[in-house]
Short mmCIF file of C-alpha atoms in Angstrom, two decimals:
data_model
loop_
_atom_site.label_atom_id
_atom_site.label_comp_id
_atom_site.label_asym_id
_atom_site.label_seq_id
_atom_site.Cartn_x
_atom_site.Cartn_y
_atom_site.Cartn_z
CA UNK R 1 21.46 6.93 -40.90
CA UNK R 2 22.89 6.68 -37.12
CA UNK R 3 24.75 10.28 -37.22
CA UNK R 4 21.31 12.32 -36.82
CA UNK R 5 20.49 10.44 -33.18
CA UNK R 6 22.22 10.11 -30.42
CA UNK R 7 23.63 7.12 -28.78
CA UNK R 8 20.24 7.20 -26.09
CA UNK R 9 18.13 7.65 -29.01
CA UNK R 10 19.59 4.83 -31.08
CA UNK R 11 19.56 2.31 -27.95
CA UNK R 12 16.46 3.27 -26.36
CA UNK R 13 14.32 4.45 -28.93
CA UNK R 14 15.42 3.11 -32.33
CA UNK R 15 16.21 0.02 -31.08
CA UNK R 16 12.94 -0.99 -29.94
CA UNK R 17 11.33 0.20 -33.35
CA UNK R 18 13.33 -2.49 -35.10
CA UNK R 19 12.44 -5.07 -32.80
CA UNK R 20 8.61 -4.01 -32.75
CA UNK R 21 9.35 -4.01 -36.78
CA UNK R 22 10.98 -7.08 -36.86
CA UNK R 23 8.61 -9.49 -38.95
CA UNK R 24 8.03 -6.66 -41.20
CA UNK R 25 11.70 -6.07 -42.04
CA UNK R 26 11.74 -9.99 -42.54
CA UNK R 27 9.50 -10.06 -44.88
CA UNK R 28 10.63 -7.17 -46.79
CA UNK R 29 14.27 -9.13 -46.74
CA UNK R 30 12.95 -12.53 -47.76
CA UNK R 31 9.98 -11.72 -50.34
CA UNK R 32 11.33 -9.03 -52.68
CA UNK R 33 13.85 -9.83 -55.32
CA UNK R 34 17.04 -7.86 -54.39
CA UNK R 35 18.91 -9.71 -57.43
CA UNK R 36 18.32 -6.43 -59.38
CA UNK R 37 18.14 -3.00 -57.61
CA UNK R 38 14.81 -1.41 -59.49
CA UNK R 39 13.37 1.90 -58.08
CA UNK R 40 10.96 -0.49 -56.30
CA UNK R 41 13.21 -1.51 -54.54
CA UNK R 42 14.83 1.76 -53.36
CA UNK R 43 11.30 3.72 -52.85
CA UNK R 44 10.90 0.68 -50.26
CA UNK R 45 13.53 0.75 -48.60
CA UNK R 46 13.67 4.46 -48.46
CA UNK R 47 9.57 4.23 -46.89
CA UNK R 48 10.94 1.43 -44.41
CA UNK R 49 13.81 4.09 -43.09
CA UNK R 50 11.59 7.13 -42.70
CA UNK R 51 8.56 4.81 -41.21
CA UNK R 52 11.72 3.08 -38.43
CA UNK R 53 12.57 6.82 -37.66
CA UNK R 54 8.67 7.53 -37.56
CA UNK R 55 7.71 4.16 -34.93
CA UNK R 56 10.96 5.28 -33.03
CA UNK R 57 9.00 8.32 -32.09
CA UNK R 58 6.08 6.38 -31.61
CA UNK R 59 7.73 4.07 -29.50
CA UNK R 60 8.59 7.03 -27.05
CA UNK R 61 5.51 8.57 -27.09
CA UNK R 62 3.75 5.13 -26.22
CA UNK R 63 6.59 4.92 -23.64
CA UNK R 64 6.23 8.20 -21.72
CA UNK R 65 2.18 7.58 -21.93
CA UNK R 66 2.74 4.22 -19.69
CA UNK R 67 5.42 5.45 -17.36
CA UNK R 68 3.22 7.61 -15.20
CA UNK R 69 0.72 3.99 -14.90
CA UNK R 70 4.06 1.90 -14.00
CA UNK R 71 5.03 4.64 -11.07
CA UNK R 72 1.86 4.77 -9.80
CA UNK R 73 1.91 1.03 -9.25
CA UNK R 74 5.58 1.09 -8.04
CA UNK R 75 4.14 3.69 -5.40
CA UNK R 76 6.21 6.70 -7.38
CA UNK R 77 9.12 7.31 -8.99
CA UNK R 78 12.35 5.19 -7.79
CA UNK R 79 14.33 7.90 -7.69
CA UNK R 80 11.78 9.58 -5.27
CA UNK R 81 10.81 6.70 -3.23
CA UNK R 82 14.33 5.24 -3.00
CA UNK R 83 14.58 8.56 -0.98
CA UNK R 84 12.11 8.37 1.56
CA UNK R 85 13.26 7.24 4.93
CA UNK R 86 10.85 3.82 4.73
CA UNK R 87 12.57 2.31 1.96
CA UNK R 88 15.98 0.52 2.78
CA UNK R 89 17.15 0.13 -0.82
CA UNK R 90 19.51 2.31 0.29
CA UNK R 91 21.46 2.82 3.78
CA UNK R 92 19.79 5.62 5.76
CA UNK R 93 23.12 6.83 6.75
CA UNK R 94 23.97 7.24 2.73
CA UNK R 95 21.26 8.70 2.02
CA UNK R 96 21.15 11.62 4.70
CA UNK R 97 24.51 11.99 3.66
CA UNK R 98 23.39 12.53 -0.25
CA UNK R 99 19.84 15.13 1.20
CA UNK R 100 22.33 17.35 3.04
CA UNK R 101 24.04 17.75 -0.17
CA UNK R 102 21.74 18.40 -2.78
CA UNK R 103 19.89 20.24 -0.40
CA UNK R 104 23.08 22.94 -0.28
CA UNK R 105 22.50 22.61 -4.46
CA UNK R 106 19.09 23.39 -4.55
CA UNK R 107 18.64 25.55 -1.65
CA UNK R 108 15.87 23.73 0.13
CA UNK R 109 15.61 22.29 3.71
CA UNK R 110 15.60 18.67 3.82
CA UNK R 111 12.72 17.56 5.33
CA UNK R 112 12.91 15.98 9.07
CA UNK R 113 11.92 12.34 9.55
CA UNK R 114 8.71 13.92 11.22
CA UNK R 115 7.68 16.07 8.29
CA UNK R 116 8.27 13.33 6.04
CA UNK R 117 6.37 11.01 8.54
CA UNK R 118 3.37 13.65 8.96
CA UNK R 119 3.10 15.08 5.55
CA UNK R 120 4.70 12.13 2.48
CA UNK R 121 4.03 14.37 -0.59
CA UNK R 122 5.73 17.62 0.76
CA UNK R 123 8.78 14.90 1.29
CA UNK R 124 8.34 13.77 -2.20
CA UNK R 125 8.54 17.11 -3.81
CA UNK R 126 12.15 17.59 -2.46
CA UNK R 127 13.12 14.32 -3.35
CA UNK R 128 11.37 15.01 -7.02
CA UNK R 129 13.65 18.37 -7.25
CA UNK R 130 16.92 15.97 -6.13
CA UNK R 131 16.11 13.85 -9.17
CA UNK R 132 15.73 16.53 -10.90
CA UNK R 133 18.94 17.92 -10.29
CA UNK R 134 20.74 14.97 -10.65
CA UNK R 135 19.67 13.57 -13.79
CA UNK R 136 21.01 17.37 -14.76
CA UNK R 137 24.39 17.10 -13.29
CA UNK R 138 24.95 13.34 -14.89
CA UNK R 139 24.14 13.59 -18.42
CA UNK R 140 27.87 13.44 -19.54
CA UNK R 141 28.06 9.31 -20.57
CA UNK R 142 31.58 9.46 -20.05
CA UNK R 143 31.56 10.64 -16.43
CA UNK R 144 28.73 8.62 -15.49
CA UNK R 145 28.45 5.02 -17.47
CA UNK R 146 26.35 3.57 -14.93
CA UNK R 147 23.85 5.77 -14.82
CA UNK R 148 23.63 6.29 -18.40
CA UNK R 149 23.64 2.33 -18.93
CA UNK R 150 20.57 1.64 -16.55
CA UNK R 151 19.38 4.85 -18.05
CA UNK R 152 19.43 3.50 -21.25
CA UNK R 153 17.97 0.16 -20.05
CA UNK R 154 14.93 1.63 -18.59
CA UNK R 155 14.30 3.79 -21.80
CA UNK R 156 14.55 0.77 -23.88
CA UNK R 157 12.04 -1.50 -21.92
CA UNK R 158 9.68 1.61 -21.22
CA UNK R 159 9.56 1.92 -25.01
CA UNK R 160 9.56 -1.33 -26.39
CA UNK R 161 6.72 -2.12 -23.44
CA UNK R 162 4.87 0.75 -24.89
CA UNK R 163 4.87 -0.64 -28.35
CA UNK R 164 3.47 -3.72 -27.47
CA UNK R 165 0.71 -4.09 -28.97
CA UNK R 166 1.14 -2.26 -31.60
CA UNK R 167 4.00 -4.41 -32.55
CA UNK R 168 2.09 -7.71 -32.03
CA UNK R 169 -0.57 -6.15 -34.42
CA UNK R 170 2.03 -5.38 -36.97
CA UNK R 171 2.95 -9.18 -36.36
CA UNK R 172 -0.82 -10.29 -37.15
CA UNK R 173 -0.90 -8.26 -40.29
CA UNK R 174 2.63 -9.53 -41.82
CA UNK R 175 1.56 -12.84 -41.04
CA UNK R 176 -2.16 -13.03 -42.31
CA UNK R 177 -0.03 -11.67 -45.79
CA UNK R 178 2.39 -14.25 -45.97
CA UNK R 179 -1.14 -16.62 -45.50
CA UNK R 180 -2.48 -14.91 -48.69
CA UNK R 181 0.88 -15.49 -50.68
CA UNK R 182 0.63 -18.80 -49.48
CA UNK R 183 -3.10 -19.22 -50.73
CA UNK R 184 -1.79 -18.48 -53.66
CA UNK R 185 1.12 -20.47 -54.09
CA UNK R 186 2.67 -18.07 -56.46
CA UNK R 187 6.33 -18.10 -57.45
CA UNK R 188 8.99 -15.18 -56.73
CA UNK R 189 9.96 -13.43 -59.89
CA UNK R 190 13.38 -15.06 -59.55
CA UNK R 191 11.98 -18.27 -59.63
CA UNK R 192 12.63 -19.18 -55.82
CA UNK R 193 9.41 -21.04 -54.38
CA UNK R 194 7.85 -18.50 -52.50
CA UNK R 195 6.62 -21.26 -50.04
CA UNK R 196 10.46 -21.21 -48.45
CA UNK R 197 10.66 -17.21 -47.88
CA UNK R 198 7.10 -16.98 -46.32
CA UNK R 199 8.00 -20.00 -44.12
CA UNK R 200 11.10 -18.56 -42.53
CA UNK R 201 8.55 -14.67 -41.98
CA UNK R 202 6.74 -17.65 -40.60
CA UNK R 203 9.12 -18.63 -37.84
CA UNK R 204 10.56 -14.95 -37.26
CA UNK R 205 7.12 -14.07 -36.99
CA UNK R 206 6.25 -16.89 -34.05
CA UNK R 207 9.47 -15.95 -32.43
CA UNK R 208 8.68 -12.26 -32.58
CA UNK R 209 5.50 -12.48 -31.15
CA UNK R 210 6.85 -15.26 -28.32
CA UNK R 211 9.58 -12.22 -27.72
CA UNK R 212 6.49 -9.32 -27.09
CA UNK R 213 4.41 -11.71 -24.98
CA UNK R 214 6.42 -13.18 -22.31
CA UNK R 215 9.65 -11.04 -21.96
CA UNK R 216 8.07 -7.33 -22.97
CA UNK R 217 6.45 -7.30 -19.80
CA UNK R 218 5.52 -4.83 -17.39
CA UNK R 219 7.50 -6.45 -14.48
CA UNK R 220 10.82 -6.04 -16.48
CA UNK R 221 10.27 -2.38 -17.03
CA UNK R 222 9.54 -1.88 -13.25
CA UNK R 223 12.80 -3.47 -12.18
CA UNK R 224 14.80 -1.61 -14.74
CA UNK R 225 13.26 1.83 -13.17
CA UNK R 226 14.37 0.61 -9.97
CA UNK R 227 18.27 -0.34 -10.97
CA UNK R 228 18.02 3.11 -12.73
CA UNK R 229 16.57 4.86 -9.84
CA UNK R 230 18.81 3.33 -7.31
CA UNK R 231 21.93 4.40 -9.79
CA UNK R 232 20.77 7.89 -10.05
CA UNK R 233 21.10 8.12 -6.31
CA UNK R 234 24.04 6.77 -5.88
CA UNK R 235 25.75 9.14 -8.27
CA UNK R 236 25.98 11.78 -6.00
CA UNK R 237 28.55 10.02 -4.21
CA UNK R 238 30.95 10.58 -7.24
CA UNK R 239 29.78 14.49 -7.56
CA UNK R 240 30.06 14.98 -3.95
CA UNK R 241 33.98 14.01 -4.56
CA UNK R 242 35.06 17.11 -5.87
CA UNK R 243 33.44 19.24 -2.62
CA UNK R 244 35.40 16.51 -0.68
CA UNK R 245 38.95 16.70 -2.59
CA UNK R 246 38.74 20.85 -2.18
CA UNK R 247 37.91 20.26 1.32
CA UNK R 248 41.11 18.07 1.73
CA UNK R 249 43.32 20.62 -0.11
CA UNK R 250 42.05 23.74 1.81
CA UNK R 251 42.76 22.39 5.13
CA UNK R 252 46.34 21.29 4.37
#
């Protein structure tokens, strides 16, 4: 299942889709007989896979569709606004340090604290096209961990955040099921009390929900942009190392 996505896709997309799924894979676990493997029970389970790989997309989608709302309350991008001269996330002396450089990479001037000062969104398009350039140059996992980890991070809260509601719907219609069961007070083929298995969807339901409402926030999505942001930047201290090392070697 795992060897058609990558380890980003199964951590920050997948990942959420089993978490927004998470009452519905409960009660798929506790209220169908798995004594006996019947082609029920593999057309299900079959469905559940494809419709995971399905809300993973969805998930994304959902994701990328709030991130532009988050940045604009943030003020922009981290990675952009980490660059401006007003914020002191970051040393100044660092970061003219880290414009010099990719400004040699991109071939564009770096804008002078009076441009930036007189004119915000010119500023902000160089420091878009740094991001840019660095999220290019630090793809490889290995090389950068830290970047990829917070990358990661972000992705996963953007796009469990994003499915939100959706999940807490999904959460509402398992649950208002397992009522009707209940009503019923029918018996499980197998002749387990049904009242048990729709008890403990119950509780993984409450918890679920509990989960989506007070730690799927937008707050925790905006701090994992920043740690991610402020990462991003910071990684061109490791790719400025190799200009430094030749440096070194050519003037002995």
């Amino acid at each position: 299942m795992f060897k058609f996505l990558d380890a980003y896709s199964i951590r920050a997309r997948l990942f959420p889709a089993i978490l927004g799924a998470a009452p519905a894979l409960a009660a798929l676990a506790l209220l169908i007989s798995w004594q006996h493997i019947h082609l029920s029970n593999i057309i299900a389970t079959t469905t559940l896979l494809v419709l995971l790989f399905a809300l993973s997309d969805f998930a994304r989608k959902l994701g990328v569709y709030v991130e532009p709302k988050i940045y604009a309350e943030m003020g922009g991008k981290p990675s952009v606004t980490m660059f401006r001269r007003s914020d002191k996330t970051i040393e100044d002396s660092t970061k003219d340090r880290y414009r010099t450089f990719i400004a040699g990479k991109i071939n564009q001037p770096v804008p002078s604290s009076r441009q930036e000062s007189a004119n915000q969104s010119v500023a902000d398009a160089f420091y878009e096209a740094c991001g840019t350039w660095l999220r290019t140059h630090t793809r490889d996992a290995k090389k950068f961990p830290l970047v990829f980890g917070e990358n990661v991070g972000y992705g996963f809260r953007r796009n469990q955040f994003g499915l939100k509601w959706v999940a807490l719907a999904l959460n509402l219609i398992v649950v208002a099921i397992c009522a009707a069961l209940l009503w019923y007070r029918t018996t499980l083929d197998m002749g387990i009390d049904l009242t048990t298995r729709t008890t403990l969807v119950f509780v993984v339901a409450v918890i679920h929900a509990a989960y989506f409402a007070f730690v799927v926030t937008k707050n925790s999505v905006k701090e994992s942009a920043r740690k991610y942001g402020r990462e991003l930047i910071l990684s061109t201290e490791a790719l400025m190392a190799p200009a430094h090392t030749s440096a070194k070697k050519a003037g002995h």
